[in-house]
C-alpha cells in the first residue's frame, strides 16, 4: 500500500485547519501574529485554544503539552489532560487561552548556568505560534519558548526567534536600498540533512556504553571497515527499508517534508533530508525527526544512534545546516541567477556572508562544538575545526575581477560531455561540489557542514542569523548614506575581498597543508570543545549578541557555563561507564578465559604435552588483566579528583586533558584484550556484530 499524500500534515494544526476551524476575523488575527509578529490578544487566544482543543480531540488527543527545547539537546514538556471534573460528577474537556499561551514548568530541573537560584525555580513556557502545533500519540504538542522568572532565555528557540527578527530587519534595509519596495519580510530558510546509524536493538541492549553514552567506549576494529566504499547510496536492506518507510510516513503525517533517504558512507549509517523550511519550523522539525527516528527504530527491533562518533575508526555522523535568506515574495537572496556577475544584489548578500563568517569564525565554530563532535572534526571524515568558505571557482573569479576593477564577462556556459549520444546533454554547474569544506556555497545556499548529528540546529542557525545581520547592517548603513550607489557596491565587494578574502578556500580542507596555510592566514583553529566555547564570552561576541538583542551578556555567560558543565558531565559519565564495564564485564571475562587457558595448559601437561604457546598466551592475557586493573584504578581516581575542582573551565580542561587521556589508554588495553579472548567468552557485542548485523 502506498502512502496517500492527501494525509500529509494530517496531524498538524496547519493553515488549512485554521481556516476551516476559525472564523475569518480570528484567522486573520492569528495569521498577523504568525506572519508579522503582531501580539496576540487574549480574546483571540481564547477562541484559538478552544478550536485547537476540539481539533486535537478529533485526532484522539486527551492531553496537551508545552513542548520546549532546554539546553540539553533533548526536548521536554509535561503532559496535562484536558479534563476538568464537572459538578455533576462527569468530565468536561477544557483548554483555555491562558493554558495555550503560558505554562509554568519548574526551571530548576533544567540547565540554567546559574541564571536562577534554587529558591527561584519558576520558569515559563510561552506559545510560539510561528511553528504549528501537532498531535502525537494522544497529546497536542504546542511549540513553546522557555525562559526564567527574570525573562532570560533557557532554551535554544528564544535566541533563534530573536535572531530571525534581527536578520530580517537588516536584510530588508539592504533590499530597500536596492529599491525593492514590495518585499515585506525576509526570513532565513534551513534544510537540515541528518545522518544516523541503525544497529540491532538486542545487541544495543547488551552494551551499557551505547545505552548510557550513545557511543561505543570499547571495541576492537573489525576486519572490514568502510574501505570498500560499498555502503554509500548502496542497496538499502529490507529491515532498514521498512524502518525508513515507517519513518517517512510518520513524519509526513506530522507535516515534516521528508524528501531524501539514503545509505551513508559508513556501514549501518544512513541519511535523511527534508525539503527546506523557515528556520524556526525546520529546527522544530529536526527535533521531531530525531525523536521519531528513535521510536520507529525501537518498534522495528533497531536502535537509532545519533551520536557524532558511535564507532572509533568508522565515519561519524553530522548534520548539514543548509542556510539561505528568502523574501516573502519568493526571492532567494543567495541565488546568483544565470548572470551572477551582473547580479549586484546577490553579490552584496554574498559579501555580507563572507564578512560575517570571517569576523565571527570563532562563534560559528562554537556553534558546532560538543564533546561528541570533537571526535569527528579534523578526523578526515568531516571538516577540520578551521572555519573557511568554499565559493567555487566561478564566484571567486567574479569577486576577484570586481575587486581589481576589471570588467567581468560571462564565462561560456559549459555542456557536460559524456561521450554517449543517447544521454541527454547537461549544462555543467557553476562549481563542482566540495565535500571537505565546513562552509560551502552550494548553488543557492550555504551548507554549514560542521554541525554534529545530535545537536540542535537552532544554535548554528541563530549564530548565522546574527553574524549576517551584523554584516548586513554595516552594508545597509553605507548604502543608505552613499551618493553613488553603484560605486559604493563596487567598493563593498572590493573591500570584502581585500579584508575577508582569507576566509575563502576552494581546495581540499582535509590536508595538513591547509592547516598550515590557515595558520599563516591567521584563521582560528579551535580543535576542541573546551577551547571553542570560549567564543561565547568573548567581549566582541557578547557585544554582537547584545547589539542585535539576541542574547544579553548574562545569557551568554550562562550558556558558556552550561556548555562547560555539559562537557564535564558527559565525559564523567563516559569515564564512569568505562569503569563499570571494565570491572563487571571485561575484567571478569578476561580472567575467566585466562583461567580456562591455564587449566587447558595444565591438563595438556598432565597428558604429557607441554605447550609453550598456550602458556605465553596465558601470560600475555594476565598482563592485560593487570593493565586493565591499573588503568581502571587511575580512571576512578581521576573521576574522584574532578569532583574537587570548583572552577568550571579548569574542570573542563581536566576532563579533556586527563580523564579523556586515561579513557583512551583504557580503551586501548581493552581492545587488545578483546583480540585475545575467544569470541564466545567476550561479554559484549563486537564492532562486527553491531555494524554488520542489522
Ligand atoms: P546534498 O548536500 O547531500 O547533496 P541536497 O542538495 O539534496 O543534499 O539537499 C540539501 C538541502 O538543502 C535540502 O534539505 C534542501 O531542501 C536544502 N535547500 C535547498 N535550497 C535551500 C534554500 N534556499 N535554503 C535552505 N535550504 C535549502
Ligand atoms: Mg549535504
Coordinates of C-alpha atoms in Angstrom, one line a residue, residues 67-425:
X67 CA 6.9 21.4 24.1
X68 CA 10.2 23.2 24.6
X69 CA 13.9 22.8 24.0
X70 CA 16.0 23.3 27.1
X71 CA 19.8 23.3 26.6
X72 CA 20.1 19.5 26.9
X73 CA 19.8 18.6 23.2
X74 CA 16.5 16.9 24.0
X75 CA 13.1 18.3 24.0
X76 CA 10.9 18.5 27.1
X77 CA 7.3 19.1 28.3
X78 CA 4.9 17.8 30.9
X79 CA 1.6 16.4 29.7
X80 CA -1.7 17.8 31.1
X81 CA -5.0 16.3 30.3
X82 CA -7.9 18.4 29.0
X83 CA -10.0 17.0 31.8
X84 CA -12.0 19.2 34.2
X85 CA -14.3 17.4 36.6
X86 CA -17.8 18.9 36.5
X87 CA -20.1 19.3 39.5
X88 CA -22.4 16.5 38.3
X89 CA -19.6 14.0 38.5
X90 CA -19.0 13.9 34.8
X91 CA -15.9 15.1 32.9
X92 CA -15.7 18.1 30.6
X93 CA -12.8 18.9 28.3
X94 CA -11.3 22.3 28.7
X95 CA -8.4 24.2 27.3
X96 CA -8.2 27.9 27.9
X97 CA -6.4 30.7 26.1
X98 CA -4.2 31.1 29.1
X99 CA -3.2 27.4 29.0
X100 CA -2.4 27.8 25.3
X101 CA -0.2 30.9 25.8
X102 CA 1.7 30.3 29.0
X103 CA 3.0 27.3 31.0
X104 CA 5.0 27.2 34.2
X105 CA 7.4 24.3 34.3
X106 CA 9.9 24.1 37.1
X107 CA 13.0 25.7 35.7
X108 CA 15.4 24.3 38.3
X109 CA 15.3 20.9 36.7
X110 CA 16.9 22.1 33.5
X111 CA 20.4 23.6 32.8
X112 CA 20.4 27.3 33.5
X113 CA 24.0 28.2 34.0
X114 CA 23.4 30.0 37.3
X115 CA 20.6 32.1 35.9
X116 CA 18.4 31.3 38.9
X117 CA 18.9 30.4 42.5
X118 CA 17.1 27.3 43.8
X119 CA 14.6 29.4 45.6
X120 CA 13.5 31.0 42.3
X121 CA 12.7 27.9 40.4
X122 CA 9.9 29.4 38.4
X123 CA 10.2 29.2 34.6
X124 CA 7.8 29.9 31.9
X125 CA 6.9 28.5 28.5
X126 CA 5.3 30.7 26.0
X127 CA 3.4 29.7 22.8
X128 CA 5.4 30.1 19.6
X129 CA 2.6 30.5 17.1
X130 CA 5.1 30.6 14.2
X131 CA 5.6 26.8 14.5
X132 CA 2.4 24.8 14.1
X133 CA 1.0 22.7 16.9
X134 CA 0.5 19.0 16.2
X135 CA -0.9 15.8 17.7
X136 CA 1.3 12.8 18.5
X137 CA 0.3 9.7 20.4
X138 CA -2.7 11.3 22.1
X139 CA -1.1 14.6 23.0
X140 CA -1.4 18.0 21.5
X141 CA 2.1 19.4 21.2
X142 CA 2.4 23.2 21.4
X143 CA 5.8 24.5 20.4
X144 CA 6.9 27.0 23.1
X145 CA 9.8 29.2 24.1
X146 CA 11.3 28.6 27.6
X147 CA 12.6 31.3 29.9
X148 CA 13.3 32.1 33.5
X149 CA 11.3 34.1 36.1
X150 CA 13.5 37.1 35.2
X151 CA 12.9 36.7 31.5
X152 CA 16.2 35.2 30.5
X153 CA 16.2 32.5 27.7
X154 CA 16.7 29.0 29.0
X155 CA 16.3 27.3 25.6
X156 CA 17.6 27.2 22.0
X157 CA 14.4 28.6 20.5
X158 CA 14.3 32.0 22.1
X159 CA 17.6 33.3 20.7
X160 CA 16.7 31.8 17.3
X161 CA 13.4 33.7 17.2
X162 CA 15.2 36.9 18.3
X163 CA 17.9 36.4 15.6
X164 CA 15.3 35.9 12.9
X165 CA 14.0 39.4 13.6
X166 CA 17.5 40.9 13.6
X167 CA 18.5 39.4 10.2
X168 CA 15.1 40.1 8.7
X169 CA 15.3 43.7 9.6
X170 CA 18.8 44.3 8.3
X171 CA 18.2 42.3 5.1
X172 CA 15.1 44.4 4.4
X173 CA 17.1 47.6 4.8
X174 CA 19.6 46.4 2.2
X175 CA 16.7 45.4 -0.1
X176 CA 15.1 48.8 0.3
X177 CA 18.4 50.4 -0.6
X178 CA 18.3 48.4 -3.8
X179 CA 14.9 49.9 -4.5
X180 CA 12.8 46.9 -3.6
X181 CA 9.5 48.2 -2.2
X182 CA 7.4 45.0 -2.4
X183 CA 9.1 42.6 -0.1
X184 CA 7.5 42.9 3.4
X185 CA 9.6 40.3 5.1
X186 CA 12.9 38.4 4.8
X187 CA 13.2 35.0 6.5
X188 CA 16.1 32.6 6.9
X189 CA 15.4 29.2 5.4
X190 CA 17.1 26.0 6.5
X191 CA 17.2 22.4 5.3
X192 CA 18.9 20.1 7.8
X193 CA 20.4 16.9 6.5
X194 CA 20.5 14.3 9.3
X195 CA 23.0 11.4 9.5
X196 CA 22.4 8.5 11.8
X197 CA 23.3 4.8 12.5
X198 CA 21.0 1.9 12.9
X199 CA 22.0 -1.1 14.9
X200 CA 20.2 -4.2 16.1
X201 CA 18.3 -3.5 19.3
X202 CA 19.2 -6.7 21.1
X203 CA 22.9 -6.0 20.5
X204 CA 22.4 -2.4 21.6
X205 CA 20.8 -3.5 24.8
X206 CA 23.8 -5.6 25.7
X207 CA 26.1 -2.5 25.6
X208 CA 26.0 -0.2 28.6
X209 CA 28.1 2.3 26.7
X210 CA 25.7 2.6 23.8
X211 CA 22.8 2.8 26.2
X212 CA 24.2 5.4 28.6
X213 CA 26.5 7.4 26.3
X214 CA 25.3 6.8 22.8
X215 CA 28.7 5.6 21.6
X216 CA 31.0 2.7 22.0
X217 CA 33.7 3.2 24.5
X218 CA 35.4 -0.1 23.7
X219 CA 35.7 -2.2 20.6
X220 CA 38.5 -3.6 18.5
X221 CA 38.3 -2.7 14.8
X222 CA 36.7 -5.3 12.6
X223 CA 38.5 -7.0 9.7
X224 CA 36.4 -4.9 7.3
X225 CA 35.7 -1.3 7.9
X226 CA 34.4 1.1 5.2
X227 CA 37.4 0.8 2.9
X228 CA 35.4 -0.9 0.2
X229 CA 33.1 2.2 -0.1
X230 CA 30.3 -0.2 -0.8
X231 CA 27.7 1.3 1.5
X232 CA 27.2 4.9 0.3
X233 CA 23.9 5.0 -1.6
X234 CA 24.1 1.2 -1.8
X235 CA 21.1 -1.1 -1.8
X236 CA 19.1 -0.5 1.4
X237 CA 18.5 -3.6 3.4
X238 CA 14.9 -4.8 3.8
X239 CA 14.8 -4.2 7.5
X240 CA 16.2 -0.6 7.1
X241 CA 13.8 0.0 4.1
X242 CA 10.9 -0.9 6.4
X243 CA 12.2 1.5 9.0
X244 CA 12.6 4.3 6.5
X245 CA 9.1 3.7 5.2
X246 CA 7.5 3.9 8.6
X247 CA 9.6 6.9 9.5
X248 CA 8.7 8.8 6.3
X249 CA 5.0 8.1 6.8
X250 CA 5.0 9.1 10.5
X251 CA 6.9 12.3 9.6
X252 CA 4.7 13.1 6.6
X253 CA 1.6 12.8 8.9
X254 CA 3.3 15.4 11.1
X255 CA 3.9 17.7 8.2
X256 CA 7.6 17.2 8.0
X257 CA 8.6 17.4 4.3
X258 CA 11.0 14.4 4.3
X259 CA 12.4 14.1 0.8
X260 CA 15.6 12.0 0.6
X261 CA 16.7 8.8 2.3
X262 CA 19.9 7.0 1.5
X263 CA 22.7 4.9 2.9
X264 CA 25.8 6.9 4.0
X265 CA 29.5 6.2 3.8
X266 CA 29.9 4.0 6.8
X267 CA 28.3 0.6 7.2
X268 CA 25.0 0.9 9.1
X269 CA 25.0 4.7 8.5
X270 CA 22.1 6.5 6.8
X271 CA 20.9 10.0 6.0
X272 CA 17.6 11.7 5.8
X273 CA 17.0 15.2 4.3
X274 CA 13.8 17.2 4.3
X275 CA 12.9 20.0 2.0
X276 CA 14.0 23.3 3.5
X277 CA 11.6 25.4 5.5
X278 CA 11.6 28.6 7.6
X279 CA 14.3 28.1 10.1
X280 CA 12.2 28.0 13.2
X281 CA 10.0 25.3 11.7
X282 CA 12.9 23.5 10.3
X283 CA 14.6 23.5 13.7
X284 CA 11.5 22.1 15.4
X285 CA 11.1 19.5 12.7
X286 CA 14.7 18.4 13.1
X287 CA 14.0 17.7 16.8
X288 CA 10.9 15.8 15.8
X289 CA 12.8 13.8 13.2
X290 CA 15.3 12.7 15.8
X291 CA 12.6 11.7 18.2
X292 CA 10.5 9.8 15.7
X293 CA 13.7 8.1 14.4
X294 CA 14.5 6.7 17.9
X295 CA 10.9 5.5 18.4
X296 CA 10.4 3.9 15.0
X297 CA 13.8 2.2 15.3
X298 CA 12.8 0.7 18.6
X299 CA 9.5 -0.6 17.1
X300 CA 11.5 -2.3 14.4
X301 CA 13.9 -4.0 16.7
X302 CA 16.6 -1.5 15.9
X303 CA 18.3 1.3 17.8
X304 CA 19.0 4.7 16.2
X305 CA 22.3 6.2 17.1
X306 CA 22.5 10.0 16.7
X307 CA 25.9 10.4 18.4
X308 CA 28.6 12.1 16.4
X309 CA 31.0 9.2 16.7
X310 CA 29.4 6.0 17.8
X311 CA 32.3 3.8 16.5
X312 CA 36.0 4.5 16.5
X313 CA 37.6 4.1 13.1
X314 CA 34.3 4.4 11.3
X315 CA 33.0 7.7 9.9
X316 CA 30.8 9.6 12.4
X317 CA 27.6 11.5 11.8
X318 CA 26.9 15.1 11.2
X319 CA 24.1 17.4 10.4
X320 CA 24.4 19.8 7.5
X321 CA 22.7 23.1 8.0
X322 CA 21.8 24.4 4.6
X323 CA 21.0 28.1 5.1
X324 CA 19.7 30.9 3.0
X325 CA 17.6 34.0 3.1
X326 CA 14.4 34.5 1.2
X327 CA 11.7 37.2 0.9
X328 CA 8.0 36.8 1.3
X329 CA 7.6 37.4 -2.4
X330 CA 9.7 34.4 -3.2
X331 CA 13.2 35.6 -3.9
X332 CA 16.1 33.5 -2.7
X333 CA 18.7 36.2 -1.8
X334 CA 21.6 33.8 -2.3
X335 CA 20.5 32.7 -5.7
X336 CA 23.1 34.1 -8.2
X337 CA 20.8 33.6 -11.2
X338 CA 22.1 33.0 -14.6
X339 CA 24.4 36.0 -14.7
X340 CA 25.9 36.4 -11.2
X341 CA 28.4 39.0 -12.4
X342 CA 25.5 41.3 -13.1
X343 CA 23.6 40.5 -10.0
X344 CA 24.8 43.2 -7.7
X345 CA 22.2 42.4 -5.1
X346 CA 23.4 38.8 -4.9
X347 CA 27.0 39.9 -4.7
X348 CA 26.2 42.2 -1.8
X349 CA 24.5 39.5 0.2
X350 CA 27.3 37.1 -0.7
X351 CA 29.8 39.8 0.6
X352 CA 27.8 40.0 3.8
X353 CA 28.1 36.3 4.4
X354 CA 31.8 36.3 3.7
X355 CA 32.5 39.2 6.0
X356 CA 30.2 37.7 8.7
X357 CA 31.9 34.3 8.6
X358 CA 35.4 35.8 8.7
X359 CA 34.6 38.2 11.5
X360 CA 32.9 35.6 13.7
X361 CA 34.6 32.4 12.7
X362 CA 35.1 31.6 16.3
X363 CA 31.4 32.0 17.1
X364 CA 30.4 29.8 14.2
X365 CA 32.9 27.2 15.3
X366 CA 31.5 27.3 18.9
X367 CA 28.0 26.6 17.5
X368 CA 29.2 23.2 16.3
X369 CA 31.1 22.4 19.5
X370 CA 30.3 19.4 21.6
X371 CA 32.1 16.6 23.4
X372 CA 30.9 14.1 20.7
X373 CA 31.8 16.3 17.7
X374 CA 35.4 16.6 18.9
X375 CA 36.0 13.1 17.7
X376 CA 34.8 14.0 14.2
X377 CA 36.1 17.4 13.3
X378 CA 39.5 17.2 11.7
X379 CA 39.4 13.4 11.5
X380 CA 39.4 13.3 7.7
X381 CA 35.7 12.4 7.6
X382 CA 34.4 15.8 8.5
X383 CA 35.7 19.3 8.0
X384 CA 38.6 20.4 10.2
X385 CA 38.0 22.7 13.1
X386 CA 39.1 25.6 11.0
X387 CA 36.3 27.7 9.5
X388 CA 36.7 28.6 5.9
X389 CA 34.3 29.2 2.9
X390 CA 34.2 27.3 -0.3
X391 CA 32.8 29.5 -3.1
X392 CA 33.8 27.6 -6.2
X393 CA 36.0 29.0 -9.0
X394 CA 33.3 30.9 -10.8
X395 CA 32.2 33.1 -7.9
X396 CA 35.7 33.5 -6.6
X397 CA 36.7 34.7 -10.1
X398 CA 33.9 37.2 -10.3
X399 CA 34.7 38.6 -6.9
X400 CA 38.3 38.9 -7.7
X401 CA 37.6 40.6 -11.0
X402 CA 35.4 43.2 -9.3
X403 CA 38.0 43.6 -6.6
X404 CA 40.6 44.5 -9.2
X405 CA 38.2 46.8 -11.0
X406 CA 38.2 44.6 -14.2
X407 CA 35.2 44.1 -16.4
X408 CA 33.6 40.7 -15.7
X409 CA 32.2 38.8 -18.6
X410 CA 30.1 35.7 -18.6
X411 CA 32.1 32.6 -18.6
X412 CA 30.9 30.4 -21.5
X413 CA 28.3 28.0 -20.1
X414 CA 29.7 24.5 -20.4
X415 CA 28.0 21.4 -21.6
X416 CA 28.9 18.1 -19.9
X417 CA 30.3 15.7 -22.5
X418 CA 29.5 12.1 -21.5
X419 CA 30.6 10.6 -24.8
X420 CA 27.3 8.8 -25.1
X421 CA 25.0 10.1 -27.8
X422 CA 21.8 8.8 -26.2
X423 CA 22.4 10.5 -22.9
X424 CA 20.9 14.0 -22.6
X425 CA 23.3 16.9 -22.7

